[in-house]
PDB file of N, CA and C in Angstrom:
ATOM      1  N   MET G   1      -6.469   9.329 -51.877  1.00 56.00           N
ATOM      2  CA  MET G   1      -6.430  10.409 -50.764  1.00 56.00           C
ATOM      3  C   MET G   1      -5.978  10.025 -49.805  1.00 56.00           C
ATOM      4  N   PHE G   2      -7.839   9.740 -49.689  1.00 56.00           N
ATOM      5  CA  PHE G   2      -8.065   8.936 -48.248  1.00 56.00           C
ATOM      6  C   PHE G   2      -8.897   7.175 -48.471  1.00 56.00           C
ATOM      7  N   CYS G   3      -8.322   5.953 -47.529  1.00 67.00           N
ATOM      8  CA  CYS G   3      -9.420   5.343 -47.858  1.00 67.00           C
ATOM      9  C   CYS G   3     -10.231   4.752 -46.913  1.00 67.00           C
ATOM     10  N   ASN G   4     -10.601   5.842 -46.367  1.00 86.00           N
ATOM     11  CA  ASN G   4     -11.766   6.218 -45.316  1.00 86.00           C
ATOM     12  C   ASN G   4     -13.278   6.096 -45.903  1.00 86.00           C
ATOM     13  N   SER G   5     -13.548   5.354 -46.129  1.00 89.00           N
ATOM     14  CA  SER G   5     -14.722   6.117 -47.590  1.00 89.00           C
ATOM     15  C   SER G   5     -16.118   6.998 -46.468  1.00 89.00           C
ATOM     16  N   GLU G   6     -16.104   6.361 -45.079  1.00 91.00           N
ATOM     17  CA  GLU G   6     -16.738   7.811 -44.843  1.00 91.00           C
ATOM     18  C   GLU G   6     -16.372   8.986 -44.422  1.00 91.00           C
ATOM     19  N   ILE G   7     -15.655   9.353 -44.676  1.00 91.00           N
ATOM     20  CA  ILE G   7     -14.541  10.739 -44.723  1.00 91.00           C
ATOM     21  C   ILE G   7     -15.110  11.468 -46.382  1.00 91.00           C
ATOM     22  N   GLU G   8     -15.007  10.152 -47.163  1.00 92.00           N
ATOM     23  CA  GLU G   8     -15.311  10.160 -48.970  1.00 92.00           C
ATOM     24  C   GLU G   8     -16.109  10.903 -48.535  1.00 92.00           C
ATOM     25  N   GLU G   9     -17.176  10.862 -48.169  1.00 93.00           N
ATOM     26  CA  GLU G   9     -19.285  10.605 -48.699  1.00 93.00           C
ATOM     27  C   GLU G   9     -18.543  12.475 -47.597  1.00 93.00           C
ATOM     28  N   SER G  10     -18.619  12.755 -46.630  1.00 92.00           N
ATOM     29  CA  SER G  10     -18.713  13.709 -46.022  1.00 92.00           C
ATOM     30  C   SER G  10     -18.534  14.363 -46.325  1.00 92.00           C
ATOM     31  N   LEU G  11     -16.537  14.311 -47.286  1.00 93.00           N
ATOM     32  CA  LEU G  11     -16.441  15.373 -48.037  1.00 93.00           C
ATOM     33  C   LEU G  11     -17.170  15.784 -48.557  1.00 93.00           C
ATOM     34  N   ILE G  12     -17.592  14.632 -49.457  1.00 94.00           N
ATOM     35  CA  ILE G  12     -18.691  14.650 -50.314  1.00 94.00           C
ATOM     36  C   ILE G  12     -19.991  15.647 -50.789  1.00 94.00           C
ATOM     37  N   ALA G  13     -20.028  15.293 -49.219  1.00 95.00           N
ATOM     38  CA  ALA G  13     -21.836  16.060 -49.375  1.00 95.00           C
ATOM     39  C   ALA G  13     -21.067  17.249 -48.966  1.00 95.00           C
ATOM     40  N   MET G  14     -20.415  17.763 -47.890  1.00 94.00           N
ATOM     41  CA  MET G  14     -20.357  18.555 -47.676  1.00 94.00           C
ATOM     42  C   MET G  14     -19.843  19.376 -48.789  1.00 94.00           C
ATOM     43  N   GLY G  15     -19.051  19.542 -50.125  1.00 95.00           N
ATOM     44  CA  GLY G  15     -18.780  19.622 -51.205  1.00 95.00           C
ATOM     45  C   GLY G  15     -20.701  20.751 -52.259  1.00 95.00           C
ATOM     46  N   ALA G  16     -20.626  19.408 -51.508  1.00 96.00           N
ATOM     47  CA  ALA G  16     -22.412  20.136 -52.510  1.00 96.00           C
ATOM     48  C   ALA G  16     -23.405  20.503 -52.033  1.00 96.00           C
ATOM     49  N   ARG G  17     -23.055  21.119 -50.502  1.00 95.00           N
ATOM     50  CA  ARG G  17     -23.432  21.466 -49.345  1.00 95.00           C
ATOM     51  C   ARG G  17     -23.260  23.427 -50.341  1.00 95.00           C
ATOM     52  N   VAL G  18     -22.045  23.259 -49.611  1.00 96.00           N
ATOM     53  CA  VAL G  18     -21.551  23.936 -51.140  1.00 96.00           C
ATOM     54  C   VAL G  18     -21.676  24.825 -52.092  1.00 96.00           C
ATOM     55  N   ARG G  19     -21.899  23.982 -53.547  1.00 96.00           N
ATOM     56  CA  ARG G  19     -22.220  23.898 -54.612  1.00 96.00           C
ATOM     57  C   ARG G  19     -24.016  24.902 -54.320  1.00 96.00           C
ATOM     58  N   LYS G  20     -24.668  23.847 -53.467  1.00 96.00           N
ATOM     59  CA  LYS G  20     -25.989  24.134 -53.785  1.00 96.00           C
ATOM     60  C   LYS G  20     -26.073  25.704 -53.004  1.00 96.00           C
ATOM     61  N   LEU G  21     -25.558  25.745 -52.080  1.00 96.00           N
ATOM     62  CA  LEU G  21     -25.618  27.933 -51.099  1.00 96.00           C
ATOM     63  C   LEU G  21     -25.154  28.516 -52.247  1.00 96.00           C
ATOM     64  N   ARG G  22     -23.678  28.415 -52.974  1.00 96.00           N
ATOM     65  CA  ARG G  22     -23.469  29.437 -54.628  1.00 96.00           C
ATOM     66  C   ARG G  22     -24.778  29.815 -54.920  1.00 96.00           C
ATOM     67  N   LEU G  23     -25.113  28.444 -55.743  1.00 96.00           N
ATOM     68  CA  LEU G  23     -26.229  28.589 -56.789  1.00 96.00           C
ATOM     69  C   LEU G  23     -27.725  29.042 -55.626  1.00 96.00           C
ATOM     70  N   ALA G  24     -28.009  28.722 -54.889  1.00 96.00           N
ATOM     71  CA  ALA G  24     -28.918  30.122 -54.422  1.00 96.00           C
ATOM     72  C   ALA G  24     -28.919  31.520 -54.122  1.00 96.00           C
ATOM     73  N   LYS G  25     -27.743  31.717 -53.892  1.00 94.00           N
ATOM     74  CA  LYS G  25     -26.793  33.432 -54.170  1.00 94.00           C
ATOM     75  C   LYS G  25     -27.265  33.931 -55.370  1.00 94.00           C
ATOM     76  N   GLY G  26     -26.627  32.820 -56.101  1.00 95.00           N
ATOM     77  CA  GLY G  26     -26.347  33.056 -57.669  1.00 95.00           C
ATOM     78  C   GLY G  26     -25.689  33.344 -57.947  1.00 95.00           C
ATOM     79  N   ASP G  27     -24.651  33.196 -57.452  1.00 95.00           N
ATOM     80  CA  ASP G  27     -22.939  33.167 -57.770  1.00 95.00           C
ATOM     81  C   ASP G  27     -22.216  32.259 -58.653  1.00 95.00           C
ATOM     82  N   SER G  28     -21.847  33.136 -59.823  1.00 96.00           N
ATOM     83  CA  SER G  28     -21.547  31.553 -60.653  1.00 96.00           C
ATOM     84  C   SER G  28     -20.022  30.836 -59.772  1.00 96.00           C
ATOM     85  N   GLN G  29     -19.755  30.436 -61.041  1.00 96.00           N
ATOM     86  CA  GLN G  29     -18.352  29.533 -59.858  1.00 96.00           C
ATOM     87  C   GLN G  29     -16.918  30.341 -60.135  1.00 96.00           C
ATOM     88  N   ALA G  30     -17.006  31.553 -61.101  1.00 97.00           N
ATOM     89  CA  ALA G  30     -16.046  32.630 -60.605  1.00 97.00           C
ATOM     90  C   ALA G  30     -16.278  33.582 -60.467  1.00 97.00           C
ATOM     91  N   VAL G  31     -17.383  34.311 -59.944  1.00 96.00           N
ATOM     92  CA  VAL G  31     -17.260  35.588 -59.109  1.00 96.00           C
ATOM     93  C   VAL G  31     -17.627  35.205 -57.950  1.00 96.00           C
ATOM     94  N   PHE G  32     -17.950  33.043 -57.607  1.00 97.00           N
ATOM     95  CA  PHE G  32     -18.429  32.958 -55.524  1.00 97.00           C
ATOM     96  C   PHE G  32     -16.022  32.351 -55.327  1.00 97.00           C
ATOM     97  N   ALA G  33     -15.816  31.854 -56.484  1.00 97.00           N
ATOM     98  CA  ALA G  33     -14.105  31.231 -56.704  1.00 97.00           C
ATOM     99  C   ALA G  33     -13.255  32.967 -56.435  1.00 97.00           C
ATOM    100  N   MET G  34     -13.555  34.533 -57.182  1.00 96.00           N
ATOM    101  CA  MET G  34     -13.353  34.621 -57.286  1.00 96.00           C
ATOM    102  C   MET G  34     -13.301  36.430 -55.249  1.00 96.00           C
ATOM    103  N   ARG G  35     -14.937  35.561 -54.437  1.00 94.00           N
ATOM    104  CA  ARG G  35     -14.696  35.825 -53.471  1.00 94.00           C
ATOM    105  C   ARG G  35     -13.722  35.392 -52.871  1.00 94.00           C
ATOM    106  N   LEU G  36     -13.835  33.972 -52.139  1.00 95.00           N
ATOM    107  CA  LEU G  36     -12.017  33.468 -51.904  1.00 95.00           C
ATOM    108  C   LEU G  36     -11.208  33.227 -51.506  1.00 95.00           C
ATOM    109  N   GLY G  37     -11.213  33.742 -53.499  1.00 95.00           N
ATOM    110  CA  GLY G  37      -9.891  34.250 -53.550  1.00 95.00           C
ATOM    111  C   GLY G  37      -8.685  33.291 -54.055  1.00 95.00           C
ATOM    112  N   VAL G  38      -9.758  31.998 -54.513  1.00 96.00           N
ATOM    113  CA  VAL G  38      -9.085  30.385 -54.942  1.00 96.00           C
ATOM    114  C   VAL G  38      -9.118  30.915 -56.873  1.00 96.00           C
ATOM    115  N   SER G  39      -8.372  29.621 -57.299  1.00 97.00           N
ATOM    116  CA  SER G  39      -8.775  29.493 -58.825  1.00 97.00           C
ATOM    117  C   SER G  39     -10.142  28.939 -59.060  1.00 97.00           C
ATOM    118  N   VAL G  40     -10.594  28.851 -60.168  1.00 97.00           N
ATOM    119  CA  VAL G  40     -12.099  27.763 -60.365  1.00 97.00           C
ATOM    120  C   VAL G  40     -12.240  26.682 -60.006  1.00 97.00           C
ATOM    121  N   PRO G  41     -10.530  26.177 -60.738  1.00 97.00           N
ATOM    122  CA  PRO G  41     -10.559  24.888 -60.910  1.00 97.00           C
ATOM    123  C   PRO G  41     -10.788  24.104 -58.962  1.00 97.00           C
ATOM    124  N   THR G  42     -10.527  25.707 -58.414  1.00 97.00           N
ATOM    125  CA  THR G  42      -9.667  24.583 -56.949  1.00 97.00           C
ATOM    126  C   THR G  42     -11.075  24.747 -56.162  1.00 97.00           C
ATOM    127  N   LEU G  43     -11.864  25.929 -56.151  1.00 97.00           N
ATOM    128  CA  LEU G  43     -13.342  25.680 -55.999  1.00 97.00           C
ATOM    129  C   LEU G  43     -14.528  24.718 -56.316  1.00 97.00           C
ATOM    130  N   ARG G  44     -13.936  24.287 -57.760  1.00 97.00           N
ATOM    131  CA  ARG G  44     -14.564  22.692 -58.020  1.00 97.00           C
ATOM    132  C   ARG G  44     -14.102  21.684 -57.692  1.00 97.00           C
ATOM    133  N   GLU G  45     -12.998  21.699 -57.394  1.00 97.00           N
ATOM    134  CA  GLU G  45     -12.523  20.808 -56.186  1.00 97.00           C
ATOM    135  C   GLU G  45     -12.969  20.435 -55.023  1.00 97.00           C
ATOM    136  N   LEU G  46     -13.713  21.875 -54.371  1.00 97.00           N
ATOM    137  CA  LEU G  46     -14.287  22.365 -53.397  1.00 97.00           C
ATOM    138  C   LEU G  46     -15.738  21.593 -53.044  1.00 97.00           C
ATOM    139  N   GLU G  47     -16.635  21.843 -54.453  1.00 97.00           N
ATOM    140  CA  GLU G  47     -17.479  21.314 -54.223  1.00 97.00           C
ATOM    141  C   GLU G  47     -17.698  20.078 -54.982  1.00 97.00           C
ATOM    142  N   GLN G  48     -16.477  19.135 -55.228  1.00 96.00           N
ATOM    143  CA  GLN G  48     -16.141  17.688 -55.322  1.00 96.00           C
ATOM    144  C   GLN G  48     -16.183  16.735 -54.030  1.00 96.00           C
ATOM    145  N   GLY G  49     -15.312  17.307 -53.046  1.00 94.00           N
ATOM    146  CA  GLY G  49     -15.651  16.754 -52.240  1.00 94.00           C
ATOM    147  C   GLY G  49     -14.429  16.654 -51.905  1.00 94.00           C
ATOM    148  N   SER G  50     -13.316  17.149 -52.995  1.00 94.00           N
ATOM    149  CA  SER G  50     -11.491  17.251 -52.608  1.00 94.00           C
ATOM    150  C   SER G  50     -11.270  17.059 -51.472  1.00 94.00           C
ATOM    151  N   PRO G  51     -10.157  15.703 -50.959  1.00 92.00           N
ATOM    152  CA  PRO G  51      -9.749  15.801 -49.482  1.00 92.00           C
ATOM    153  C   PRO G  51      -8.177  16.906 -49.316  1.00 92.00           C
ATOM    154  N   ALA G  52      -7.826  16.900 -51.490  1.00 93.00           N
ATOM    155  CA  ALA G  52      -6.471  18.032 -51.243  1.00 93.00           C
ATOM    156  C   ALA G  52      -7.554  19.572 -51.048  1.00 93.00           C
ATOM    157  N   VAL G  53      -8.836  20.099 -51.179  1.00 95.00           N
ATOM    158  CA  VAL G  53      -8.461  21.553 -50.302  1.00 95.00           C
ATOM    159  C   VAL G  53      -8.447  21.560 -48.888  1.00 95.00           C
ATOM    160  N   GLY G  54      -7.893  22.600 -48.969  1.00 94.00           N
ATOM    161  CA  GLY G  54      -7.214  22.857 -47.829  1.00 94.00           C
ATOM    162  C   GLY G  54      -8.894  23.111 -46.341  1.00 94.00           C
ATOM    163  N   ILE G  55      -8.229  23.040 -46.023  1.00 92.00           N
ATOM    164  CA  ILE G  55      -9.396  23.368 -45.030  1.00 92.00           C
ATOM    165  C   ILE G  55      -9.597  25.262 -44.722  1.00 92.00           C
ATOM    166  N   GLY G  56      -8.656  26.156 -45.274  1.00 94.00           N
ATOM    167  CA  GLY G  56      -9.294  27.325 -44.972  1.00 94.00           C
ATOM    168  C   GLY G  56      -9.795  28.043 -46.069  1.00 94.00           C
ATOM    169  N   VAL G  57     -10.184  26.771 -46.883  1.00 96.00           N
ATOM    170  CA  VAL G  57     -10.852  27.821 -48.745  1.00 96.00           C
ATOM    171  C   VAL G  57     -12.202  27.006 -48.005  1.00 96.00           C
ATOM    172  N   PHE G  58     -12.807  25.964 -46.910  1.00 93.00           N
ATOM    173  CA  PHE G  58     -13.587  26.040 -46.488  1.00 93.00           C
ATOM    174  C   PHE G  58     -14.240  26.424 -45.657  1.00 93.00           C
ATOM    175  N   VAL G  59     -13.723  26.705 -45.069  1.00 94.00           N
ATOM    176  CA  VAL G  59     -13.774  27.967 -43.947  1.00 94.00           C
ATOM    177  C   VAL G  59     -14.423  29.449 -45.029  1.00 94.00           C
ATOM    178  N   ALA G  60     -13.309  30.112 -45.808  1.00 95.00           N
ATOM    179  CA  ALA G  60     -13.817  30.831 -46.467  1.00 95.00           C
ATOM    180  C   ALA G  60     -15.612  30.676 -47.416  1.00 95.00           C
ATOM    181  N   ALA G  61     -15.539  29.840 -48.010  1.00 95.00           N
ATOM    182  CA  ALA G  61     -16.991  29.065 -48.363  1.00 95.00           C
ATOM    183  C   ALA G  61     -17.871  29.610 -46.784  1.00 95.00           C
ATOM    184  N   LEU G  62     -17.500  28.891 -46.188  1.00 94.00           N
ATOM    185  CA  LEU G  62     -18.121  29.783 -45.343  1.00 94.00           C
ATOM    186  C   LEU G  62     -19.337  30.913 -44.855  1.00 94.00           C
ATOM    187  N   TRP G  63     -17.439  31.338 -44.809  1.00 94.00           N
ATOM    188  CA  TRP G  63     -18.485  33.237 -44.934  1.00 94.00           C
ATOM    189  C   TRP G  63     -18.641  33.862 -46.010  1.00 94.00           C
ATOM    190  N   ALA G  64     -18.251  33.285 -46.910  1.00 95.00           N
ATOM    191  CA  ALA G  64     -18.669  33.612 -47.970  1.00 95.00           C
ATOM    192  C   ALA G  64     -20.412  33.036 -48.494  1.00 95.00           C
ATOM    193  N   LEU G  65     -20.692  32.507 -47.490  1.00 94.00           N
ATOM    194  CA  LEU G  65     -22.266  32.628 -47.525  1.00 94.00           C
ATOM    195  C   LEU G  65     -22.915  33.012 -46.158  1.00 94.00           C
ATOM    196  N   SER G  66     -22.342  33.526 -44.691  1.00 93.00           N
ATOM    197  CA  SER G  66     -22.247  33.617 -44.203  1.00 93.00           C
ATOM    198  C   SER G  66     -23.293  32.545 -43.434  1.00 93.00           C
ATOM    199  N   ARG G  67     -22.668  31.317 -43.147  1.00 93.00           N
ATOM    200  CA  ARG G  67     -22.598  30.658 -42.566  1.00 93.00           C
ATOM    201  C   ARG G  67     -20.623  30.374 -41.705  1.00 93.00           C
ATOM    202  N   LEU G  68     -20.511  31.879 -41.576  1.00 91.00           N
ATOM    203  CA  LEU G  68     -19.645  30.564 -40.482  1.00 91.00           C
ATOM    204  C   LEU G  68     -19.302  30.740 -38.901  1.00 91.00           C
ATOM    205  N   ALA G  69     -20.953  31.357 -38.712  1.00 90.00           N
ATOM    206  CA  ALA G  69     -21.067  29.772 -36.880  1.00 90.00           C
ATOM    207  C   ALA G  69     -20.900  29.017 -37.057  1.00 90.00           C
ATOM    208  N   ASP G  70     -22.066  28.039 -38.539  1.00 88.00           N
ATOM    209  CA  ASP G  70     -21.308  27.056 -38.086  1.00 88.00           C
ATOM    210  C   ASP G  70     -20.642  26.283 -37.874  1.00 88.00           C
ATOM    211  N   LEU G  71     -19.211  26.694 -37.889  1.00 86.00           N
ATOM    212  CA  LEU G  71     -18.059  26.267 -37.416  1.00 86.00           C
ATOM    213  C   LEU G  71     -17.838  26.375 -36.270  1.00 86.00           C
ATOM    214  N   ASP G  72     -18.770  26.780 -35.952  1.00 83.00           N
ATOM    215  CA  ASP G  72     -17.903  26.541 -33.961  1.00 83.00           C
ATOM    216  C   ASP G  72     -18.768  25.447 -33.703  1.00 83.00           C
ATOM    217  N   SER G  73     -19.822  24.773 -34.568  1.00 82.00           N
ATOM    218  CA  SER G  73     -20.593  23.912 -33.815  1.00 82.00           C
ATOM    219  C   SER G  73     -19.912  22.830 -33.500  1.00 82.00           C
ATOM    220  N   ILE G  74     -18.735  22.541 -35.005  1.00 81.00           N
ATOM    221  CA  ILE G  74     -18.162  20.917 -35.030  1.00 81.00           C
ATOM    222  C   ILE G  74     -17.843  20.380 -34.022  1.00 81.00           C
ATOM    223  N   LEU G  75     -16.612  20.670 -32.810  1.00 75.00           N
ATOM    224  CA  LEU G  75     -16.414  20.886 -32.665  1.00 75.00           C
ATOM    225  C   LEU G  75     -16.401  20.944 -31.148  1.00 75.00           C
ATOM    226  N   ALA G  76     -17.319  21.996 -30.947  1.00 73.00           N
ATOM    227  CA  ALA G  76     -18.002  22.392 -29.748  1.00 73.00           C
ATOM    228  C   ALA G  76     -17.916  21.455 -28.278  1.00 73.00           C
ATOM    229  N   SER G  77     -17.112  22.343 -27.172  1.00 73.00           N
ATOM    230  CA  SER G  77     -17.248  21.267 -26.713  1.00 73.00           C
ATOM    231  C   SER G  77     -18.496  20.562 -25.528  1.00 73.00           C
ATOM    232  N   GLN G  78     -18.963  19.009 -25.519  1.00 75.00           N
ATOM    233  CA  GLN G  78     -20.073  18.715 -24.491  1.00 75.00           C
ATOM    234  C   GLN G  78     -20.254  18.931 -23.538  1.00 75.00           C
ATOM    235  N   GLU G  79     -20.734  18.670 -22.632  1.00 71.00           N
ATOM    236  CA  GLU G  79     -20.990  18.235 -21.345  1.00 71.00           C
ATOM    237  C   GLU G  79     -21.392  17.296 -20.680  1.00 71.00           C
ATOM    238  N   SER G  80     -20.393  16.410 -20.341  1.00 74.00           N
ATOM    239  CA  SER G  80     -20.848  15.398 -19.393  1.00 74.00           C
ATOM    240  C   SER G  80     -22.338  15.198 -18.661  1.00 74.00           C
ATOM    241  N   LEU G  81     -22.981  14.629 -18.297  1.00 72.00           N
ATOM    242  CA  LEU G  81     -23.992  14.780 -17.691  1.00 72.00           C
ATOM    243  C   LEU G  81     -23.673  15.221 -16.465  1.00 72.00           C
ATOM    244  N   PHE G  82     -22.749  14.446 -16.165  1.00 75.00           N
ATOM    245  CA  PHE G  82     -22.525  14.016 -14.585  1.00 75.00           C
ATOM    246  C   PHE G  82     -22.155  15.857 -13.996  1.00 75.00           C
ATOM    247  N   GLU G  83     -21.205  17.057 -15.444  1.00 76.00           N
ATOM    248  CA  GLU G  83     -20.791  17.876 -15.070  1.00 76.00           C
ATOM    249  C   GLU G  83     -22.663  18.843 -15.285  1.00 76.00           C
ATOM    250  N   GLN G  84     -23.788  18.024 -16.178  1.00 70.00           N
ATOM    251  CA  GLN G  84     -24.836  19.269 -16.147  1.00 70.00           C
ATOM    252  C   GLN G  84     -25.402  19.128 -15.052  1.00 70.00           C
ATOM    253  N   LEU G  85     -25.163  17.995 -14.715  1.00 73.00           N
ATOM    254  CA  LEU G  85     -26.002  17.888 -12.172  1.00 73.00           C
ATOM    255  C   LEU G  85     -25.165  18.590 -12.146  1.00 73.00           C
ATOM    256  N   LYS G  86     -23.494  19.286 -12.194  1.00 75.00           N
ATOM    257  CA  LYS G  86     -22.790  19.399 -10.469  1.00 75.00           C
ATOM    258  C   LYS G  86     -24.046  21.291 -11.175  1.00 75.00           C
ATOM    259  N   ARG G  87     -24.168  21.354 -12.286  1.00 74.00           N
ATOM    260  CA  ARG G  87     -24.677  23.060 -12.355  1.00 74.00           C
ATOM    261  C   ARG G  87     -26.090  22.922 -12.035  1.00 74.00           C
ATOM    262  N   GLN G  88     -26.453  22.410 -12.246  1.00 72.00           N
ATOM    263  CA  GLN G  88     -28.344  22.211 -11.871  1.00 72.00           C
ATOM    264  C   GLN G  88     -27.822  22.079 -10.293  1.00 72.00           C
ATOM    265  N   PRO G  89     -29.228  23.333  -9.051  1.00 70.00           N
ATOM    266  CA  PRO G  89     -28.775  23.446  -8.070  1.00 70.00           C
ATOM    267  C   PRO G  89     -29.369  22.300  -7.157  1.00 70.00           C
ATOM    268  N   ARG G  90     -28.988  21.963  -6.375  1.00 68.00           N
ATOM    269  CA  ARG G  90     -29.711  21.337  -5.370  1.00 68.00           C
ATOM    270  C   ARG G  90     -30.352  21.728  -4.993  1.00 68.00           C
ATOM    271  N   GLU G  91     -31.804  20.712  -4.600  1.00 70.00           N
ATOM    272  CA  GLU G  91     -32.879  21.122  -3.486  1.00 70.00           C
ATOM    273  C   GLU G  91     -32.930  20.403  -2.700  1.00 70.00           C
ATOM    274  N   ARG G  92     -33.130  21.161  -2.017  1.00 67.00           N
ATOM    275  CA  ARG G  92     -33.177  20.976  -0.283  1.00 67.00           C
ATOM    276  C   ARG G  92     -34.291  19.545  -0.354  1.00 67.00           C
ATOM    277  N   LYS G  93     -33.739  18.963   0.566  1.00 71.00           N
ATOM    278  CA  LYS G  93     -35.083  17.773   0.539  1.00 71.00           C
ATOM    279  C   LYS G  93     -35.597  17.500   1.944  1.00 71.00           C
ATOM    280  N   ARG G  94     -36.634  17.497   1.970  1.00 72.00           N
ATOM    281  CA  ARG G  94     -36.914  17.505   4.471  1.00 72.00           C
ATOM    282  C   ARG G  94     -37.439  16.524   4.088  1.00 72.00           C
ATOM    283  N   SER G  95     -37.369  15.636   5.184  1.00 72.00           N
ATOM    284  CA  SER G  95     -38.322  14.475   5.782  1.00 72.00           C
ATOM    285  C   SER G  95     -39.611  14.507   5.788  1.00 72.00           C
ATOM    286  N   PRO G  96     -40.323  14.048   4.968  1.00 72.00           N
ATOM    287  CA  PRO G  96     -41.623  14.356   5.112  1.00 72.00           C
ATOM    288  C   PRO G  96     -41.863  14.698   7.550  1.00 72.00           C
ATOM    289  N   ARG G  97     -42.934  15.867   7.908  1.00 74.00           N
ATOM    290  CA  ARG G  97     -43.372  15.986   9.367  1.00 74.00           C
ATOM    291  C   ARG G  97     -44.259  14.461  10.156  1.00 74.00           C
ATOM    292  N   ARG G  98     -43.871  14.398  10.835  1.00 72.00           N
ATOM    293  CA  ARG G  98     -44.534  14.054  11.854  1.00 72.00           C
ATOM    294  C   ARG G  98     -45.029  14.086  12.613  1.00 72.00           C
ATOM    295  N   SER G  99     -46.632  13.177  12.736  1.00 66.00           N
ATOM    296  CA  SER G  99     -47.600  13.064  13.655  1.00 66.00           C
ATOM    297  C   SER G  99     -47.382  13.681  14.365  1.00 66.00           C
ATOM    298  N   LYS G 100     -48.193  15.121  15.300  1.00 64.00           N
ATOM    299  CA  LYS G 100     -48.897  14.961  15.916  1.00 64.00           C
ATOM    300  C   LYS G 100     -49.356  14.235  17.050  1.00 64.00           C
ATOM    301  N   THR G 101     -50.138  13.709  16.446  1.00 58.00           N
ATOM    302  CA  THR G 101     -50.116  12.279  17.292  1.00 58.00           C
ATOM    303  C   THR G 101     -50.106  10.885  17.218  1.00 58.00           C
ATOM    304  N   LYS G 102     -49.173  10.404  18.521  1.00 55.00           N
ATOM    305  CA  LYS G 102     -48.670   9.075  17.289  1.00 55.00           C
ATOM    306  C   LYS G 102     -49.589   7.988  17.926  1.00 55.00           C
ATOM    307  N   ALA G 103     -49.760   7.125  16.246  1.00 53.00           N
ATOM    308  CA  ALA G 103     -50.861   6.390  16.855  1.00 53.00           C
ATOM    309  C   ALA G 103     -50.752   5.748  18.376  1.00 53.00           C
ATOM    310  N   THR G 104     -51.627   3.928  18.482  1.00 51.00           N
ATOM    311  CA  THR G 104     -51.209   3.535  19.465  1.00 51.00           C
ATOM    312  C   THR G 104     -51.687   2.299  19.091  1.00 51.00           C
ATOM    313  N   ILE G 105     -50.945   1.121  19.661  1.00 54.00           N
ATOM    314  CA  ILE G 105     -51.443   0.339  19.415  1.00 54.00           C
ATOM    315  C   ILE G 105     -51.986  -0.170  20.608  1.00 54.00           C
ATOM    316  N   SER G 106     -52.813  -1.667  20.303  1.00 52.00           N
ATOM    317  CA  SER G 106     -53.127  -2.416  21.242  1.00 52.00           C
ATOM    318  C   SER G 106     -53.402  -3.274  21.184  1.00 52.00           C
ATOM    319  N   SER G 107     -53.131  -2.986  22.700  1.00 51.00           N
ATOM    320  CA  SER G 107     -52.789  -5.252  22.191  1.00 51.00           C
ATOM    321  C   SER G 107     -54.433  -6.199  22.388  1.00 51.00           C
ATOM    322  N   ALA G 108     -54.714  -7.017  21.928  1.00 53.00           N
ATOM    323  CA  ALA G 108     -55.381  -7.898  21.978  1.00 53.00           C
ATOM    324  C   ALA G 108     -55.654  -9.202  22.989  1.00 53.00           C
ATOM    325  N   PRO G 109     -57.306  -8.443  23.783  1.00 55.00           N
ATOM    326  CA  PRO G 109     -56.524  -9.637  24.609  1.00 55.00           C
ATOM    327  C   PRO G 109     -56.631 -11.463  24.451  1.00 55.00           C
TER     328      PRO G 109
END
């Protein structure tokens, strides 16, 4: 479906992580698919990284794996360095105090 290998590799890696987490919880494909409200073949496609699987199924998988909070970091707004500098309180910088005694310049004879 996609001709971009980066997208394909990312989907495959994400599907593999879902499978690994599902197995770590001890869920079979049938039980996990039932939790997600999808068929076992759809779950199998998700775990294989098929681009045909809807994002809603991926979100449901995150929920079932107690990882829904991970979704917030995907497109979280990133603050530029200029915005970070604007937020920082400015420190007042003073010039150094002048010496009370003035240096005298002696002239050579």
